[in-house]
XYZ file of C-alpha atoms in Angstrom:
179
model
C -33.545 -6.492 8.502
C -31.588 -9.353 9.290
C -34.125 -11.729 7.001
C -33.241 -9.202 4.122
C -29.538 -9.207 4.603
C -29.775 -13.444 4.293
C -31.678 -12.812 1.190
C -29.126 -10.995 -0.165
C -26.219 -13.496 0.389
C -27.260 -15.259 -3.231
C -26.763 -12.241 -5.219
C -23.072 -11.427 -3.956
C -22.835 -15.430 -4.050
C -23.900 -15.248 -8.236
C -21.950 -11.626 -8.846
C -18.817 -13.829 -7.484
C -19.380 -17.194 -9.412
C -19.793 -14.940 -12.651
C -17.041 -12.881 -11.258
C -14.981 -16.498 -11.350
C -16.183 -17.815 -14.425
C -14.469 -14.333 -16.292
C -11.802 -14.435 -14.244
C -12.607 -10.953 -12.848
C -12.790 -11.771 -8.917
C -10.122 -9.207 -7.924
C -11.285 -6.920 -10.519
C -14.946 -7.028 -9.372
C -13.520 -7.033 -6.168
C -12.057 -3.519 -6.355
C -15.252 -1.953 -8.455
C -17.613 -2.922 -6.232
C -15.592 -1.353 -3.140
C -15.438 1.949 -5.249
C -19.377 1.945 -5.921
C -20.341 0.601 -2.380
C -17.974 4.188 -1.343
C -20.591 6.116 -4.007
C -23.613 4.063 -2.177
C -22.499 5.516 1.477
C -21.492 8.957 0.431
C -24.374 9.674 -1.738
C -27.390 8.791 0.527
C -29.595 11.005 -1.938
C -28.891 8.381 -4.908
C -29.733 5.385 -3.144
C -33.326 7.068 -1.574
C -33.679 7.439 -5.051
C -32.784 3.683 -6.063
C -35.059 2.449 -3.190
C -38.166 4.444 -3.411
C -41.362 2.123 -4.592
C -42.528 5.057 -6.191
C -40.162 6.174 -9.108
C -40.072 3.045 -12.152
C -37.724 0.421 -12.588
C -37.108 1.820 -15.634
C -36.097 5.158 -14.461
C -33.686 4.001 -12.232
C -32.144 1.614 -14.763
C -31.760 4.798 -16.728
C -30.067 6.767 -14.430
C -27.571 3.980 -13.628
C -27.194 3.698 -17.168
C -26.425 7.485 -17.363
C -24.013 7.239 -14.596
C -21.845 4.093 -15.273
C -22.495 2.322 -18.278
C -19.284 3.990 -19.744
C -17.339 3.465 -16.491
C -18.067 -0.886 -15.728
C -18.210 -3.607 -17.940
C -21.043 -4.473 -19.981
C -21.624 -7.845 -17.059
C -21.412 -5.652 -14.335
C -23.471 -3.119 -15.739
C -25.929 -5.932 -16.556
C -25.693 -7.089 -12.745
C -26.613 -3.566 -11.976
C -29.746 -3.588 -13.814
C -30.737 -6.798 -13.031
C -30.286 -6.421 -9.348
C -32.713 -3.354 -9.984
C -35.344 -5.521 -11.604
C -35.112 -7.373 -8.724
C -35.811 -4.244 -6.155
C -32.070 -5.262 -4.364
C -29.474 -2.209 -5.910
C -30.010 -0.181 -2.864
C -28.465 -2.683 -0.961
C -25.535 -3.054 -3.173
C -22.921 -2.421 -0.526
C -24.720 -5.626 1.436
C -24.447 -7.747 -1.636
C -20.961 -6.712 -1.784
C -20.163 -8.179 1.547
C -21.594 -11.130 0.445
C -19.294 -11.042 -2.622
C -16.315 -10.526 -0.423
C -17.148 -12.967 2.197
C -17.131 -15.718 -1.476
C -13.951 -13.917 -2.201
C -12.168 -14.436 1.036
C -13.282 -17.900 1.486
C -12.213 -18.942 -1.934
C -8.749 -17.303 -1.418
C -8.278 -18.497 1.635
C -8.049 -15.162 3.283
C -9.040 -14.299 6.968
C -9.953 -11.054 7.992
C -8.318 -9.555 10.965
C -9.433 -6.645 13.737
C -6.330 -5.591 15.412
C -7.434 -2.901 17.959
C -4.372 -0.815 19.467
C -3.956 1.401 22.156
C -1.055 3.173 19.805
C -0.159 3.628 16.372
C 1.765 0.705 14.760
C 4.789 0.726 13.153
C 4.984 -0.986 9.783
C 7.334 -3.266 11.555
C 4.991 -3.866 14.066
C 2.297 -4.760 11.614
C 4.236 -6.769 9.234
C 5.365 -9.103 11.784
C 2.265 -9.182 13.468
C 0.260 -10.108 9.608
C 3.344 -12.715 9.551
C 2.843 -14.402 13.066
C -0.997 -14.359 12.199
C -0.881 -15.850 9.096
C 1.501 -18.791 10.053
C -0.409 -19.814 13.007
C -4.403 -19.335 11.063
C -2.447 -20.929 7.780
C -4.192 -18.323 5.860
C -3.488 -15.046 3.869
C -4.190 -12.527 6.752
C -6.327 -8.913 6.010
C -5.156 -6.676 8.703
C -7.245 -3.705 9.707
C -5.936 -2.052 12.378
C -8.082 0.529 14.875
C -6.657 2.759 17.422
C -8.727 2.911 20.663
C -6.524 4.814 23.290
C -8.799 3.870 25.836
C -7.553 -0.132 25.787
C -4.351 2.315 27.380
C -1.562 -0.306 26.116
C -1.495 -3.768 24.435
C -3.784 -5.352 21.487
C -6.742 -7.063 21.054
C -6.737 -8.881 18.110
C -9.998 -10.858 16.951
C -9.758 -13.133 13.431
C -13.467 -14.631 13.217
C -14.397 -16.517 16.584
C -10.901 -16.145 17.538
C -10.163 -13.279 20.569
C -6.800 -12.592 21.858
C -7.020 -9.796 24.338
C -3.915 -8.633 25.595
C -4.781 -5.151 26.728
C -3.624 -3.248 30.203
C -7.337 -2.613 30.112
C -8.606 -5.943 29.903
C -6.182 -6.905 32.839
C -7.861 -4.290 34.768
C -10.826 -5.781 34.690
C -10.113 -9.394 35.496
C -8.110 -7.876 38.547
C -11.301 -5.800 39.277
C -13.743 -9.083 38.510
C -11.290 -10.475 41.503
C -11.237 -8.108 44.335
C -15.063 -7.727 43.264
C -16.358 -11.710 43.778
């Protein structure tokens, strides 16, 4: 699985660079979220798109028949071709491969802030502003409440870990008394 997912890094890496070329990156950007959301809810469609046994062409038609009024002609094109090429299945893998182009080239870094609590806005705003002046980079906050960190944040920006959770502490005091 992990071969496949490689293999699919050069599609998302040519959707993007034709993306660029148009000037569509933010545009493309935003489809492709709103059909990889169609891809995950609708596991039905995509057995459908990956079975060996129904045609090329009949799944070009009924892709066609469901979006061809809805996307631009290129995307629809990228669509079809990515079906000629037995990949559209995987479309919301090529689209992290198109976002991981998009990120680099805007110089954005995606951030996993895991809280105990709800954050304020406040709280995130400054926290997106502290992040972004120390990576130097636009920052992409997601933010995850696990209750069971019981206070604190853990916030993790590519290789990058800050752990600053009550549970965390518990276990380094526990790795003590333990050794």
């Amino acid at each position: 699985f992990r071969k496949m997912v490689e293999s699919l890094q050069p599609y998302g890496q040519a959707l993007y660079d034709v993306a660029k070329e148009t000037n569509k990156e933010a545009e493309y950007l935003h489809i492709l979220e709103e059909l990889c959301r169609i891809w995950k809810r609708e596991k039905d469609f995509v057995l459908v798109l990956s079975h060996p046994k129904i045609s090329k062409t009949k799944k070009k038609k009924l892709l066609m028949n469901l979006f061809s009024s809805q996307l631009d002609p290129t995307l629809m094109q990228t669509l079809l071709v990515f079906t000629e090429h037995g990949v559209v299945f995987a479309l919301p893998k090529i689209f992290e491969a198109y976002q991981k182009c998009y990120q680099e080239d805007h110089n954005i870094e995606l951030v996993l802030v895991k809280s105990a609590s709800a954050l304020s806005a406040e709280q995130v705003d400054s926290l997106t502003k502290m992040l972004e002046k120390k990576l130097q980079k636009k920052v992409s906050l997601t933010v995850k409440i696990e209750p069971e960190l019981i206070a604190g944040l853990r916030v993790q920006a590519g290789n990058l870990v800050l752990d600053n959770t009550l549970l965390s502490s518990l276990e380094k005091i526990k790795e003590k008394i333990t050794s």
